[in-house]
Short mmCIF file of C-alpha atoms in Angstrom, two decimals:
data_model
loop_
_atom_site.label_atom_id
_atom_site.label_comp_id
_atom_site.label_asym_id
_atom_site.label_seq_id
_atom_site.Cartn_x
_atom_site.Cartn_y
_atom_site.Cartn_z
CA MET A 1 25.09 34.73 60.36
CA THR A 2 23.03 31.74 61.42
CA PRO A 3 20.10 30.66 59.22
CA GLN A 4 17.65 32.17 61.70
CA ASP A 5 19.58 35.46 61.62
CA VAL A 6 19.28 35.55 57.83
CA LEU A 7 15.55 34.80 57.93
CA ALA A 8 14.96 37.40 60.66
CA GLN A 9 16.33 40.32 58.61
CA PRO A 10 13.72 42.94 57.66
CA PHE A 11 13.29 43.65 53.95
CA THR A 12 12.36 47.01 52.44
CA LEU A 13 10.49 47.06 49.14
CA PRO A 14 11.48 49.69 46.55
CA ASN A 15 8.41 51.76 47.51
CA GLY A 16 9.56 51.91 51.14
CA VAL A 17 7.22 49.29 52.63
CA VAL A 18 9.05 47.17 55.22
CA VAL A 19 8.47 43.44 55.67
CA LYS A 20 9.62 42.41 59.16
CA ASN A 21 11.39 39.20 58.09
CA ARG A 22 12.22 37.15 55.00
CA ILE A 23 9.47 34.51 55.36
CA CYS A 24 6.51 34.77 52.99
CA LYS A 25 3.38 32.69 53.31
CA SER A 26 2.44 31.93 49.73
CA ALA A 27 -1.19 31.71 48.65
CA MET A 28 -3.25 28.61 49.37
CA SER A 29 -6.92 28.37 48.50
CA GLU A 30 -8.88 28.36 51.76
CA THR A 31 -12.45 28.22 50.31
CA LEU A 32 -13.74 29.84 53.50
CA GLY A 33 -16.09 32.30 51.83
CA ASP A 34 -19.82 32.10 52.44
CA SER A 35 -22.50 31.48 49.81
CA ALA A 36 -22.48 35.18 48.86
CA GLY A 37 -18.70 35.27 48.44
CA ALA A 38 -18.02 37.12 51.70
CA PRO A 39 -15.12 36.15 53.97
CA THR A 40 -16.21 34.21 57.05
CA ALA A 41 -15.06 34.45 60.66
CA GLN A 42 -12.99 31.30 60.05
CA LEU A 43 -10.78 33.27 57.64
CA ALA A 44 -10.02 35.88 60.29
CA HIS A 45 -9.23 33.09 62.77
CA LEU A 46 -6.93 31.35 60.28
CA TYR A 47 -5.02 34.50 59.38
CA GLN A 48 -4.73 35.51 63.01
CA ALA A 49 -3.00 32.15 63.57
CA TRP A 50 -0.50 32.90 60.79
CA ALA A 51 0.07 36.45 62.02
CA ASP A 52 0.70 35.11 65.53
CA GLY A 53 2.92 32.43 63.96
CA GLY A 54 5.45 35.05 62.88
CA VAL A 55 5.23 35.23 59.09
CA GLY A 56 6.53 38.49 57.57
CA LEU A 57 4.47 38.65 54.37
CA CYS A 58 1.21 36.72 54.16
CA VAL A 59 -0.50 36.32 50.78
CA THR A 60 -4.14 35.24 50.87
CA GLY A 61 -5.64 32.41 48.89
CA ASN A 62 -7.09 33.34 45.53
CA VAL A 63 -9.91 35.86 45.81
CA MET A 64 -12.08 35.92 42.72
CA ILE A 65 -13.07 39.07 40.84
CA ASP A 66 -16.31 37.68 39.37
CA HIS A 67 -19.03 35.69 41.15
CA ARG A 68 -19.78 33.93 37.85
CA ALA A 69 -16.25 32.52 37.73
CA LEU A 70 -15.27 30.58 40.84
CA GLY A 71 -12.25 28.31 40.99
CA GLU A 72 -13.61 26.26 43.90
CA PRO A 73 -16.76 26.26 46.02
CA GLY A 74 -16.35 28.75 48.86
CA ASN A 75 -14.12 31.29 47.12
CA VAL A 76 -14.22 34.83 48.47
CA VAL A 77 -15.34 37.21 45.71
CA ILE A 78 -14.61 40.94 45.54
CA GLU A 79 -16.63 42.81 42.94
CA ASP A 80 -17.46 45.90 45.00
CA ALA A 81 -17.65 47.08 48.62
CA ARG A 82 -20.72 45.05 49.63
CA HIS A 83 -18.72 42.81 52.01
CA MET A 84 -16.58 45.62 53.44
CA ALA A 85 -17.30 44.89 57.12
CA ALA A 86 -16.23 41.24 56.78
CA LEU A 87 -13.20 42.20 54.68
CA LYS A 88 -12.10 44.72 57.33
CA ALA A 89 -12.39 42.09 60.07
CA TRP A 90 -10.26 39.70 58.01
CA ALA A 91 -7.68 42.41 57.26
CA LYS A 92 -7.45 43.47 60.91
CA ALA A 93 -6.61 39.93 62.01
CA ALA A 94 -4.29 39.25 59.08
CA THR A 95 -2.20 42.39 59.57
CA SER A 96 -1.78 42.08 63.33
CA ASN A 97 1.68 41.53 64.82
CA GLN A 98 3.16 43.86 62.15
CA THR A 99 2.32 41.36 59.42
CA GLN A 100 2.09 42.45 55.81
CA CYS A 101 -0.96 40.78 54.24
CA TRP A 102 -1.64 41.01 50.51
CA VAL A 103 -4.81 39.76 48.82
CA GLN A 104 -4.25 37.54 45.80
CA LEU A 105 -6.74 38.48 43.06
CA ASN A 106 -7.62 35.84 40.51
CA HIS A 107 -9.92 34.59 37.77
CA PRO A 108 -9.85 30.84 37.08
CA GLY A 109 -10.51 30.99 33.35
CA LYS A 110 -11.15 27.45 32.19
CA GLN A 111 -9.50 25.95 35.27
CA SER A 112 -12.74 25.46 37.20
CA PRO A 113 -14.41 22.10 37.92
CA LYS A 114 -17.40 21.10 35.82
CA GLY A 115 -20.74 22.15 37.28
CA LEU A 116 -19.37 24.88 39.53
CA ASN A 117 -20.13 27.78 37.17
CA ALA A 118 -22.78 28.19 34.49
CA GLN A 119 -19.95 28.27 31.95
CA THR A 120 -16.20 28.69 31.82
CA VAL A 121 -14.34 31.24 29.72
CA ALA A 122 -10.75 31.51 28.59
CA PRO A 123 -8.58 33.30 26.04
CA SER A 124 -9.37 30.49 23.58
CA ALA A 125 -11.66 27.46 23.47
CA VAL A 126 -8.87 24.97 24.19
CA PRO A 127 -9.97 21.84 26.10
CA PHE A 128 -8.02 20.07 28.81
CA ARG A 129 -6.10 16.94 27.88
CA PRO A 130 -8.36 13.89 27.41
CA ASP A 131 -7.89 12.30 30.84
CA LEU A 132 -9.02 15.52 32.56
CA GLN A 133 -11.98 16.40 30.35
CA ALA A 134 -14.33 14.53 32.69
CA PHE A 135 -13.44 17.09 35.36
CA PHE A 136 -13.08 20.31 33.33
CA ALA A 137 -15.33 21.61 30.54
CA THR A 138 -14.08 23.09 27.28
CA PRO A 139 -14.26 26.87 27.77
CA ARG A 140 -15.89 29.53 25.63
CA GLU A 141 -13.52 32.08 24.10
CA LEU A 142 -13.74 35.56 25.62
CA THR A 143 -14.82 38.41 23.38
CA ALA A 144 -12.61 41.50 23.18
CA ALA A 145 -15.19 43.46 25.19
CA GLN A 146 -15.20 40.82 27.91
CA VAL A 147 -11.39 40.96 28.12
CA LEU A 148 -11.61 44.70 28.84
CA GLU A 149 -14.34 44.11 31.43
CA LEU A 150 -12.16 41.62 33.29
CA ILE A 151 -9.27 44.07 33.36
CA ASP A 152 -11.58 46.65 34.95
CA ARG A 153 -12.71 44.08 37.51
CA PHE A 154 -9.13 43.52 38.66
CA GLY A 155 -8.73 47.25 39.18
CA ARG A 156 -11.99 47.65 41.13
CA ALA A 157 -11.17 44.68 43.35
CA ALA A 158 -7.74 46.10 44.16
CA ALA A 159 -9.31 49.39 45.28
CA VAL A 160 -11.63 47.52 47.65
CA VAL A 161 -8.70 45.52 49.05
CA LYS A 162 -6.87 48.73 49.92
CA LYS A 163 -9.95 50.31 51.51
CA ALA A 164 -10.50 47.20 53.64
CA GLY A 165 -7.11 47.61 55.32
CA PHE A 166 -4.95 44.99 53.64
CA THR A 167 -1.40 46.12 52.90
CA GLY A 168 -1.05 45.00 49.27
CA VAL A 169 -2.37 42.91 46.40
CA GLN A 170 -0.97 40.11 44.30
CA ILE A 171 -1.97 39.17 40.75
CA HIS A 172 -2.28 35.40 40.32
CA GLY A 173 -0.41 34.91 37.06
CA ALA A 174 0.62 31.30 37.63
CA HIS A 175 -0.65 27.71 37.89
CA GLY A 176 -2.86 27.74 34.79
CA TYR A 177 -5.46 30.32 35.84
CA LEU A 178 -6.71 33.06 33.50
CA VAL A 179 -3.68 35.37 33.50
CA SER A 180 -1.44 32.34 33.02
CA GLN A 181 -3.70 31.14 30.20
CA PHE A 182 -3.30 34.45 28.37
CA LEU A 183 0.50 34.13 28.62
CA SER A 184 0.60 30.57 27.26
CA PRO A 185 0.86 29.87 23.51
CA LEU A 186 -0.75 26.50 24.25
CA HIS A 187 -3.91 28.01 25.76
CA ASN A 188 -4.00 31.39 24.00
CA LEU A 189 -4.63 30.90 20.28
CA ARG A 190 -6.06 34.36 19.69
CA SER A 191 -5.11 36.41 16.63
CA ASP A 192 -6.36 39.79 17.90
CA ASP A 193 -4.65 42.32 20.16
CA TRP A 194 -4.48 39.77 23.01
CA GLY A 195 -2.64 36.93 21.31
CA GLY A 196 -0.60 35.66 18.38
CA THR A 197 2.83 36.83 19.55
CA PRO A 198 4.61 36.79 22.93
CA GLU A 199 4.22 40.58 23.14
CA LYS A 200 0.46 40.40 22.59
CA ARG A 201 0.07 37.50 25.01
CA ARG A 202 1.72 39.72 27.67
CA ARG A 203 -0.69 42.60 27.06
CA PHE A 204 -3.37 41.18 29.37
CA VAL A 205 -1.21 40.89 32.48
CA LEU A 206 0.31 44.33 31.88
CA ALA A 207 -3.16 45.83 31.42
CA VAL A 208 -4.31 44.17 34.65
CA TYR A 209 -1.30 45.63 36.46
CA ARG A 210 -1.97 49.13 35.09
CA ALA A 211 -5.65 48.99 36.08
CA MET A 212 -4.71 47.95 39.60
CA ARG A 213 -1.98 50.60 39.88
CA GLU A 214 -4.40 53.31 38.82
CA ALA A 215 -6.83 52.08 41.47
CA VAL A 216 -4.44 51.91 44.45
CA GLY A 217 -1.75 54.51 43.73
CA ALA A 218 2.04 54.37 43.65
CA GLY A 219 2.69 53.60 47.33
CA PHE A 220 0.50 50.50 47.66
CA PRO A 221 2.39 47.27 46.88
CA ILE A 222 1.35 45.18 43.88
CA GLY A 223 3.02 41.83 43.37
CA ILE A 224 2.51 38.93 41.01
CA LYS A 225 2.82 35.18 41.22
CA LEU A 226 4.29 34.08 37.91
CA ASN A 227 5.17 30.73 36.40
CA SER A 228 8.80 30.14 35.55
CA ALA A 229 7.28 27.78 32.98
CA ASP A 230 4.09 25.76 32.52
CA PHE A 231 6.02 22.48 32.10
CA GLN A 232 3.74 21.55 29.19
CA ARG A 233 4.98 21.03 25.65
CA GLY A 234 4.13 24.10 23.62
CA GLY A 235 3.24 26.09 26.74
CA PHE A 236 4.68 29.12 28.51
CA SER A 237 8.47 28.73 28.40
CA GLU A 238 11.32 30.03 30.54
CA GLU A 239 12.31 32.39 27.74
CA GLU A 240 8.84 33.95 27.58
CA SER A 241 8.69 34.05 31.37
CA LEU A 242 11.96 36.00 31.55
CA ASP A 243 10.63 38.45 28.99
CA THR A 244 7.49 38.82 31.09
CA VAL A 245 9.58 39.41 34.21
CA ARG A 246 11.42 42.20 32.37
CA ALA A 247 8.16 43.77 31.16
CA LEU A 248 6.61 43.68 34.65
CA ALA A 249 9.75 45.14 36.20
CA ASP A 250 9.75 47.96 33.66
CA ALA A 251 6.07 48.60 34.47
CA GLY A 252 6.91 49.00 38.17
CA ILE A 253 5.75 45.76 39.83
CA ASP A 254 6.85 45.66 43.48
CA LEU A 255 7.49 41.93 44.00
CA ILE A 256 7.60 38.83 41.80
CA GLU A 257 6.92 35.43 43.31
CA ILE A 258 8.21 32.61 41.11
CA SER A 259 6.41 29.29 40.85
CA GLY A 260 5.48 26.93 38.01
CA GLY A 261 3.05 24.40 36.64
CA THR A 262 -0.70 24.01 36.10
CA TYR A 263 -3.41 21.52 37.09
CA GLU A 264 -2.29 19.47 34.09
CA ALA A 265 1.40 19.56 35.10
CA PRO A 266 1.50 20.42 38.82
CA ALA A 267 5.22 21.19 39.13
CA MET A 268 4.44 23.57 42.03
CA THR A 269 3.62 20.55 44.19
CA GLY A 270 6.81 18.64 43.43
CA VAL A 271 4.87 15.92 41.59
CA LYS A 272 6.87 14.38 38.75
CA THR A 273 5.32 14.92 35.31
CA ARG A 274 6.11 13.43 31.94
CA ASP A 275 7.45 16.84 30.87
CA GLU A 276 9.55 17.77 33.91
CA PRO A 277 11.00 14.99 36.06
CA ALA A 278 12.46 15.95 39.42
CA LYS A 279 16.20 16.60 39.18
CA ALA A 280 18.87 15.72 41.73
CA SER A 281 20.07 19.34 41.73
CA THR A 282 16.56 20.49 42.59
CA ARG A 283 16.34 18.09 45.52
CA GLN A 284 19.74 19.18 46.81
CA ARG A 285 18.94 22.89 46.68
CA GLU A 286 15.43 22.28 48.03
CA SER A 287 13.59 24.97 46.03
CA TYR A 288 11.94 23.80 42.80
CA PHE A 289 12.46 27.12 40.96
CA LEU A 290 15.66 28.63 42.34
CA ALA A 291 17.59 28.10 39.10
CA PHE A 292 15.05 30.24 37.26
CA ALA A 293 15.24 32.90 39.99
CA GLU A 294 18.99 33.11 39.39
CA LYS A 295 18.29 33.83 35.71
CA ALA A 296 15.66 36.42 36.60
CA ARG A 297 18.00 38.13 39.06
CA LYS A 298 20.45 38.74 36.23
CA VAL A 299 17.88 40.71 34.23
CA VAL A 300 15.90 42.65 36.89
CA LYS A 301 16.42 44.27 40.28
CA THR A 302 12.79 43.76 41.32
CA PRO A 303 12.46 41.85 44.61
CA LEU A 304 12.01 38.12 44.05
CA VAL A 305 10.45 35.32 46.08
CA VAL A 306 10.64 31.61 45.30
CA THR A 307 8.02 29.23 46.66
CA GLY A 308 8.08 25.46 46.60
CA GLY A 309 10.35 22.77 48.00
CA PHE A 310 12.04 24.40 50.98
CA ARG A 311 12.54 21.89 53.81
CA THR A 312 15.10 23.38 56.19
CA ALA A 313 16.10 26.74 57.65
CA ALA A 314 19.57 26.24 56.16
CA GLY A 315 18.12 25.75 52.66
CA MET A 316 15.98 28.87 53.00
CA ALA A 317 18.87 30.96 54.28
CA GLN A 318 21.18 29.76 51.53
CA ALA A 319 18.67 30.83 48.86
CA ILE A 320 18.69 34.35 50.33
CA ARG A 321 22.47 34.44 50.83
CA SER A 322 22.96 33.48 47.18
CA GLY A 323 21.30 36.73 46.13
CA ALA A 324 18.87 34.93 43.82
CA VAL A 325 15.89 35.78 46.02
CA ASP A 326 15.05 38.33 48.69
CA MET A 327 12.47 36.24 50.53
CA VAL A 328 11.48 32.58 50.69
CA GLY A 329 7.93 31.37 50.20
CA LEU A 330 6.29 28.66 52.29
CA ALA A 331 2.77 27.36 51.80
CA ARG A 332 1.90 23.73 52.52
CA ALA A 333 4.21 23.59 55.53
CA LEU A 334 2.19 26.40 57.12
CA ALA A 335 -1.00 24.40 56.69
CA MET A 336 0.51 21.74 58.91
CA GLU A 337 2.41 24.09 61.25
CA PRO A 338 0.93 27.61 61.31
CA ASP A 339 3.59 28.70 63.84
CA LEU A 340 6.49 27.45 61.73
CA PRO A 341 8.00 30.94 61.12
CA ASN A 342 8.41 31.44 64.86
CA ARG A 343 10.06 28.00 65.11
CA LEU A 344 12.46 28.79 62.27
CA LEU A 345 13.36 32.15 63.79
CA GLU A 346 14.11 30.34 67.07
CA GLY A 347 16.55 28.02 65.29
CA LYS A 348 14.19 25.03 65.18
CA GLU A 349 13.30 22.85 62.19
CA PRO A 350 9.85 21.86 60.85
CA VAL A 351 8.14 19.01 62.69
CA TYR A 352 6.51 17.71 59.48
CA GLN A 353 7.98 17.50 55.98
CA VAL A 354 5.79 18.26 52.98
CA LYS A 355 5.23 15.17 50.84
CA PRO A 356 3.09 14.58 47.73
CA ILE A 357 -0.50 13.62 48.55
CA THR A 358 -1.58 10.51 46.66
CA THR A 359 -4.60 8.25 46.31
CA GLY A 360 -3.11 5.38 44.33
CA ILE A 361 -5.25 6.41 41.33
CA LYS A 362 -2.84 7.72 38.68
CA ALA A 363 -5.29 10.02 36.89
CA ILE A 364 -6.20 11.76 40.14
CA ASP A 365 -2.65 11.84 41.52
CA LYS A 366 -1.52 13.81 38.44
CA MET A 367 -4.03 16.57 39.19
CA GLY A 368 -3.11 19.62 41.23
CA ILE A 369 -6.67 19.63 42.56
CA LEU A 370 -5.86 16.76 44.96
CA GLU A 371 -3.10 18.70 46.68
CA ILE A 372 -5.22 21.84 46.77
CA ASN A 373 -8.15 20.13 48.45
CA TRP A 374 -6.04 18.20 50.96
CA TYR A 375 -4.41 21.38 52.20
CA THR A 376 -7.66 23.32 52.03
CA GLY A 377 -9.03 20.83 54.55
CA GLN A 378 -6.17 21.59 56.92
CA LEU A 379 -6.82 25.32 56.62
CA LYS A 380 -10.47 24.82 57.48
CA ARG A 381 -9.48 22.97 60.60
CA ILE A 382 -7.23 25.82 61.72
CA GLY A 383 -9.98 28.30 60.88
CA ASN A 384 -12.33 26.35 63.11
CA GLY A 385 -9.86 26.35 65.98
CA GLN A 386 -8.82 22.70 65.47
CA PRO A 387 -5.33 21.30 64.95
CA PRO A 388 -4.26 20.20 61.44
CA ARG A 389 -4.19 16.50 60.48
CA PRO A 390 -0.85 16.03 58.69
CA ARG A 391 -1.51 12.31 58.03
CA GLU A 392 -5.00 12.58 56.53
CA SER A 393 -5.70 10.20 53.60
CA GLY A 394 -5.68 11.67 50.09
CA LEU A 395 -8.32 9.16 48.99
CA TRP A 396 -10.62 10.32 51.77
CA VAL A 397 -10.17 13.93 50.65
CA ILE A 398 -11.10 13.12 47.04
CA ALA A 399 -14.18 11.17 48.23
CA LYS A 400 -15.32 14.20 50.25
CA LEU A 401 -14.74 16.51 47.28
CA ALA A 402 -16.75 14.30 44.93
CA TRP A 403 -19.66 14.16 47.36
CA HIS A 404 -19.56 17.93 47.81
CA MET A 405 -19.61 18.60 44.07
CA VAL A 406 -22.58 16.25 43.59
CA PHE A 407 -24.37 17.99 46.46
CA ILE A 408 -23.72 21.44 44.96
CA GLY A 409 -24.99 20.24 41.58
CA LYS A 410 -28.19 18.86 43.06
CA LYS A 411 -28.85 22.13 44.88
CA ARG A 412 -28.70 24.01 41.59
CA LEU A 413 -31.19 21.78 39.79
CA PRO A 414 -34.82 22.92 39.59
CA ASN A 415 -37.02 21.11 42.13
CA LYS A 416 -38.92 19.18 39.46
CA LEU A 417 -35.66 17.63 38.19
CA ARG A 418 -34.06 16.64 41.51
CA ALA A 419 -36.14 13.52 42.05
CA GLY A 420 -35.16 12.07 38.70
#
């Protein structure tokens, strides 16, 4: 079989849901919600472009479950059915052309820029490393009652997603957000029922899954994006991740997408960190996390997806042929070429290769937020009917972000304080 033949094969999930091909668009934060947290017309336009572009499974950017806890300005928020009309319009566009579209539900925990929310919360009051503390505040530790409230919020949001017409949901359990924080012994220092041992650190994600399953029923797909590791000393390890994979598989999760890293160690972007330098074997096999997927495949039969690093149709096809994964995840490449799946299925290669976005400022270049905002800008262009700008300057993107955050902060100040 040619690489395009491999990628074109349909895939049937254990619950019977069929994905038309093996290409998954992984989540990227679009920040195309309005001031009330509703999806805008630009989101429908963007997801129509991806549906027309041929992707089989499309996972949305992180949708927040609490308006008090945004990860970036412009997040869509689902707390109830108040934005149902806009959600249905988004879902209709996103699921056209027989596309599966799942909404990624998320809570940022402490991983939210200073000034965006009134306060940040997390499993424990653990600050960011010193060079990032100017950008991220030390969080307040969640009470046990607040932990239970957040679990309920995940379930309610999942029910709304199903009613709106999306075809599945994904838990964001990676990249240093709240679920990932609960799993990490570095960020979760609790000694109650939600921390202290690996088993207790896993209780939150399993409770979130159960709340969502109760809300949507057995036939509606629920997936998770999970770190293979945090790539931070003392953080979530491969061993704990494999145990989490087993626990989620036993609970009945429908699909596990494997990634890795956090804002402090952004391995998901391919950026070298002091804890995890890029390896020659990784470069050769393209995917950053395929070796972990091979380990996971040995312990579970749950469908697996790996995202990060794929550059060629041959590399994607080989990952599937190996049996380690059932689908391949693409993200940043689809921000530069929204029709890339159709090109791959026609036997063509990407026009642009994904490369790290840099500014020349080491402290900023280490942060995952630079990559996120550069690609978010490309998504906004597509949503506005404009072509992407694959060569846009990273420094220019950071300058725009800084101005925007200052502007948002000024808007929130009382009138009598703005002049000062």
